[in-house]
Coordinates of C-alpha atoms in Angstrom, one line a residue:
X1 CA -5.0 37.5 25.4
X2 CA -6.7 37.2 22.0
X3 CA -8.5 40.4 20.5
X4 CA -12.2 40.5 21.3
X5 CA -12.8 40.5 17.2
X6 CA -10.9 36.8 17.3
X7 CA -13.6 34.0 16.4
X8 CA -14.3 31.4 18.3
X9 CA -12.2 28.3 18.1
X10 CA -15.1 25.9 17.5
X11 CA -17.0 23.6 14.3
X12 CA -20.0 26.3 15.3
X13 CA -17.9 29.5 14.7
X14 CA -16.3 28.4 11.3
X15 CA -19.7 27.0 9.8
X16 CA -20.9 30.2 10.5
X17 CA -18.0 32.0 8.7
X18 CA -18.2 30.1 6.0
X19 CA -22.2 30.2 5.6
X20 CA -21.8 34.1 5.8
X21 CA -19.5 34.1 3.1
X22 CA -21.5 32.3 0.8
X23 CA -22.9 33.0 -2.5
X24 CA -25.9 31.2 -4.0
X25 CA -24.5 31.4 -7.7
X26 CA -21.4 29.7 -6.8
X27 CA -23.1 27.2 -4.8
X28 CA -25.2 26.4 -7.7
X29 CA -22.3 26.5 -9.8
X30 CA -20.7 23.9 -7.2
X31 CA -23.3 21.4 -7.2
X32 CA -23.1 21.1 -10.8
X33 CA -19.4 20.6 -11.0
X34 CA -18.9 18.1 -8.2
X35 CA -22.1 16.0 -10.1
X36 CA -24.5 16.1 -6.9
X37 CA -27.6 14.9 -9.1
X38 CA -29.1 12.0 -8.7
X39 CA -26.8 8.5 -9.1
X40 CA -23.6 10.8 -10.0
X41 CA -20.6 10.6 -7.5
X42 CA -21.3 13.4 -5.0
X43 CA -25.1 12.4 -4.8
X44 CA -26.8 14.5 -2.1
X45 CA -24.1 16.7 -1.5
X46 CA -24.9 21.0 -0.1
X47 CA -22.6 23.9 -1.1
X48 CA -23.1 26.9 0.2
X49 CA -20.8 28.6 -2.7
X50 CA -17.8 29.4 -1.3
X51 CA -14.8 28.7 -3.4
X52 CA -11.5 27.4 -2.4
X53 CA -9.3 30.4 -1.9
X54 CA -12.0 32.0 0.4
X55 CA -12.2 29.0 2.3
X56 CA -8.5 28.7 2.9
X57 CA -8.3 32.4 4.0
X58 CA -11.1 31.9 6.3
X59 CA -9.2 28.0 7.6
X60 CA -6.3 30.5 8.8
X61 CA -8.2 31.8 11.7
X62 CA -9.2 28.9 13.2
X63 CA -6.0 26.6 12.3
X64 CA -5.6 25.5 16.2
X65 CA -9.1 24.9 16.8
X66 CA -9.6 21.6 19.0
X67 CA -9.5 18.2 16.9
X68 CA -12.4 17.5 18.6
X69 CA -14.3 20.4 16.7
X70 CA -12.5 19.7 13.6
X71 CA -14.1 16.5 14.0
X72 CA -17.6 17.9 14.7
X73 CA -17.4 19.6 11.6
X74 CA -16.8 16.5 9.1
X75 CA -20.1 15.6 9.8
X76 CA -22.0 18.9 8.4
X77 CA -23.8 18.3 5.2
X78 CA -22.0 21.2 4.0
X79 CA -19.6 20.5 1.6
X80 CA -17.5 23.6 2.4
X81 CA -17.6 22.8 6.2
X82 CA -16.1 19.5 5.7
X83 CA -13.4 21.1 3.4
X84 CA -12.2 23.4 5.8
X85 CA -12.3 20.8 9.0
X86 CA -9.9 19.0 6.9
X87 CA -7.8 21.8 5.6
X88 CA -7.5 22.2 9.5
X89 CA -6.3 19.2 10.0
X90 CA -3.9 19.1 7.4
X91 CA -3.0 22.5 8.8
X92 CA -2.0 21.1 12.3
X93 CA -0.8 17.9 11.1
X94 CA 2.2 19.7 9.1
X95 CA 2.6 21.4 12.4
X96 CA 3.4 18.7 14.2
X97 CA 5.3 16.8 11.8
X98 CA 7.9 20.0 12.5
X99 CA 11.2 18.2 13.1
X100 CA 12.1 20.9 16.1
X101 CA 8.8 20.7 17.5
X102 CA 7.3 16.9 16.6
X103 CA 4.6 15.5 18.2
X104 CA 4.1 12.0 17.7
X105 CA 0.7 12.1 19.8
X106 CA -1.0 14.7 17.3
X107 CA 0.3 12.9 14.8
X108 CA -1.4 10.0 15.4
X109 CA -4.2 11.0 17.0
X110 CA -5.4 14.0 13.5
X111 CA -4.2 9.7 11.6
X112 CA -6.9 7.9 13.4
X113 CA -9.7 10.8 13.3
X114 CA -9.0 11.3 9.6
X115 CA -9.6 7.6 9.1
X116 CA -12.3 7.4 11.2
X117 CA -14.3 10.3 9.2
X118 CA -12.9 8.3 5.6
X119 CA -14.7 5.0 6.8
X120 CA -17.7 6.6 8.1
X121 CA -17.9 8.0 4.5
X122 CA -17.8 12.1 5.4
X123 CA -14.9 12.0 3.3
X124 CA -16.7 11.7 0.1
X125 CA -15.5 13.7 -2.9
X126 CA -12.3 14.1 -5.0
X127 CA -11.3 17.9 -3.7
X128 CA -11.9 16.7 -0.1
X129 CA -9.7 13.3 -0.5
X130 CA -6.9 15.1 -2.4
X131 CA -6.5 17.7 -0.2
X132 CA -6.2 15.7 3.0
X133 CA -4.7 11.5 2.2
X134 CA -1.2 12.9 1.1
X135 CA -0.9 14.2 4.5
X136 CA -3.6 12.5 6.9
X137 CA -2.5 8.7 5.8
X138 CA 0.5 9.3 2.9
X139 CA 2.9 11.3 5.4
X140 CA 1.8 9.4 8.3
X141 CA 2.7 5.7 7.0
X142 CA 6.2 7.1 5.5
X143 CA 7.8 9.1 7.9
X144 CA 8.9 7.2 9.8
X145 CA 8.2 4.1 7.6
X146 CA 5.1 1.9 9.2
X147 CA 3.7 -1.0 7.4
X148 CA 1.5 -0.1 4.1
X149 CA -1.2 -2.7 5.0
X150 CA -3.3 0.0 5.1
X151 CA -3.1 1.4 1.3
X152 CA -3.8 -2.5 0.6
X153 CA -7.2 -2.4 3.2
X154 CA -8.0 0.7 1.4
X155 CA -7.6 0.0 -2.4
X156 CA -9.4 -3.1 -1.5
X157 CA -12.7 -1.2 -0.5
X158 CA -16.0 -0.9 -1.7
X159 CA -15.6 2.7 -1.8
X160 CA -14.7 4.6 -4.2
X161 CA -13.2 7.4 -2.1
X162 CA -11.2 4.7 0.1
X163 CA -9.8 3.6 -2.8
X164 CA -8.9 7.3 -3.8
X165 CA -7.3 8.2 -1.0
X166 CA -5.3 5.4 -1.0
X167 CA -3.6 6.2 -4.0
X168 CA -3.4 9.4 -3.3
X169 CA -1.7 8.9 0.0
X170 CA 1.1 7.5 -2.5
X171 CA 1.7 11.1 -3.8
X172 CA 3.4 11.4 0.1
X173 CA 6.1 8.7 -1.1
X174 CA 6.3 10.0 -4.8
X175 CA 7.8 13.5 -3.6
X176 CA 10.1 11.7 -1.2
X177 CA 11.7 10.0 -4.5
X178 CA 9.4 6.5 -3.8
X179 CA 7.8 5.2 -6.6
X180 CA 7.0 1.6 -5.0
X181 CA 3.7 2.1 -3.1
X182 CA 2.2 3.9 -6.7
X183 CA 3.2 0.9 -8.6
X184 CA 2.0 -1.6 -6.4
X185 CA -1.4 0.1 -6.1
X186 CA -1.7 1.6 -10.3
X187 CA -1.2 -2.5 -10.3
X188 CA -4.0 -3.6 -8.4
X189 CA -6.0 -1.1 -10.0
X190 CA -6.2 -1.5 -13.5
X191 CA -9.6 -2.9 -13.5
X192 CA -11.2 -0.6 -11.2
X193 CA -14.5 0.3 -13.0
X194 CA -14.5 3.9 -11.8
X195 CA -13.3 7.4 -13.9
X196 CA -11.9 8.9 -11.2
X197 CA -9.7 6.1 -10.0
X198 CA -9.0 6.1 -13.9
X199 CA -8.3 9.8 -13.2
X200 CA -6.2 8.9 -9.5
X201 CA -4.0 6.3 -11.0
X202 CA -2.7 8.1 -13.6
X203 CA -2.3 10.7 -12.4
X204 CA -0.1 8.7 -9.6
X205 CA 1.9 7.2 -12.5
X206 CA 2.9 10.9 -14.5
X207 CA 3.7 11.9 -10.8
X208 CA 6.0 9.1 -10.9
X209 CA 7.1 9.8 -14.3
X210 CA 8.2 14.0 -13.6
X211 CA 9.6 13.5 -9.7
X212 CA 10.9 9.9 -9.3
X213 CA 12.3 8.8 -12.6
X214 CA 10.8 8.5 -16.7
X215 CA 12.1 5.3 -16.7
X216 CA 10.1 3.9 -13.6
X217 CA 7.3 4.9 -15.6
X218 CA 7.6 4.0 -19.1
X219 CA 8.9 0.5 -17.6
X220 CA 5.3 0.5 -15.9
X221 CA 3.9 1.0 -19.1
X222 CA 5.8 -1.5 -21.4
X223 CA 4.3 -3.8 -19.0
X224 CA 0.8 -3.0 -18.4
X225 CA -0.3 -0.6 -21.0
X226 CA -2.3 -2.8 -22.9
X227 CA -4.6 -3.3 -20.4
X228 CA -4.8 0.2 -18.6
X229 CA -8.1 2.2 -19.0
X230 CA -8.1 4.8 -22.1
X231 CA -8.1 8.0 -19.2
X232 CA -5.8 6.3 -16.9
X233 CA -3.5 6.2 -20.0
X234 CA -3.8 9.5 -21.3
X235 CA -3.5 11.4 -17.7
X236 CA -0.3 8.8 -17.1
X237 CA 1.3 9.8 -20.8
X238 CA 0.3 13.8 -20.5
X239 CA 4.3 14.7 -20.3
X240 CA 5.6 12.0 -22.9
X241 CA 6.5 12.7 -25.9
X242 CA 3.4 12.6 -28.9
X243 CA 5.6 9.5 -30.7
X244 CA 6.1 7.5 -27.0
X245 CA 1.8 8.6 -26.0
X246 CA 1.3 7.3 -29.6
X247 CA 3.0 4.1 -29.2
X248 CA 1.4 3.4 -25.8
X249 CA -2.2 4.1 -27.4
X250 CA -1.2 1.8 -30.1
X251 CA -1.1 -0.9 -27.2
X252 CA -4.2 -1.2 -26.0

């Protein structure tokens, strides 16, 4: 039987944890750094100043909340509530990814929700795509291998945060020792208009680089550096050596 001091499993009971742990300097602090001002990236956005480590502690309680209410919660306007709904997802999708324990179902169904919430756009800043489309759509597609028709769909959008997480659902493959879906994307990319898909791509590519192999990379570069954005370069080059970032510079 759980303790009477247990919360309860719901959206309600962990919006209210995290509101109570709040702190108005951070939150200013917050809205500032995730640019929430008028025509920046995260337009519109509310923080209620909780910072990620507190957020994470508080996620641990209410890990096997219903999806349902995990859900609920990516529709707050509170950029901290939709944090931790996905850092419960995430949560209980590497649960059921356990080999002893699998559960395909789960699996699919935290998939589906996750994209669901990405298309309805309450997936809608960096931290919140990064921390959720390695797992949520990455480790989904590749184990076990399913088509990658979605990354394509995805890279293809209108939005910049479907784009995002499409390449960042390619770090899944990059720690498995698969370099292919990065490439493919960083590709199709290059002319993207946007610093932080600038920002996403390279830092795909000196992913690449450290756990797949150098060479995969630099042969990426001898073929496309001349026409890769001047961040996209520099965050794909951060581990060269100062002679080989030189000579890649010198492309462009």
């Amino acid at each position: 039987m759980a303790a009477d001091t247990d919360p309860p499993l719901t959206s309600i009971g962990l919006a209210a944890a995290l509101d109570a742990a709040g702190n108005p300097e951070d939150a200013a602090f917050l809205q500032r750094f995730f640019k929430t001002g008028p025509g920046q990236y995260g337009e519109g956005d509310v923080f209620v100043g909780v910072r990620v480590p507190a957020t994470r502690a508080l996620v641990t309680r209410f890990e096997r909340m219903p999806l349902a209410e995990a859900s609920a919660l990516l529709h707050s306007p509170v950029h901290e509530h939709r944090l931790a709904a996905l850092m419960v997802m995430v949560a209980q999708f590497r649960r059921a990814s356990r080999p002893r324990s699998r559960d395909e179902h789960a699996r699919a169904e935290l998939h589906n929700s996750y994209l669901q919430a990405l298309r309805a756009g309450r997936v809608n800043n960096w931290d919140l795509i990064d921390s959720s489309a390695p797992d949520l759509i990455g480790e989904y597609l590749r184990d076990p291998p399913l088509s990658l028709v979605l990354l394509d769909q995805l890279a293809e959008s209108d939005s910049l945060w479907q784009r995002r997480a499409a390449v960042l659902a390619t770090f899944a493959f990059i720690k498995a020792g698969d370099a292919a879906p990065t490439l493919r994307l960083a590709t199709r990319l290059l002319d993207d208009r946007e610093d932080l898909m600038h920002k996403a791509v390279g830092w795909m590519l000196r992913e690449v680089g450290k756990k797949v192999d150098r060479a995969v990379l630099t042969g990426f570069l001898d073929e496309h550096a001349s026409r890769m954005p001047r961040t996209m370069l520099s965050y794909a080059t951060e581990h060269l050596s100062p002679e080989q970032r030189a000579h890649y510079r010198a492309l462009r």
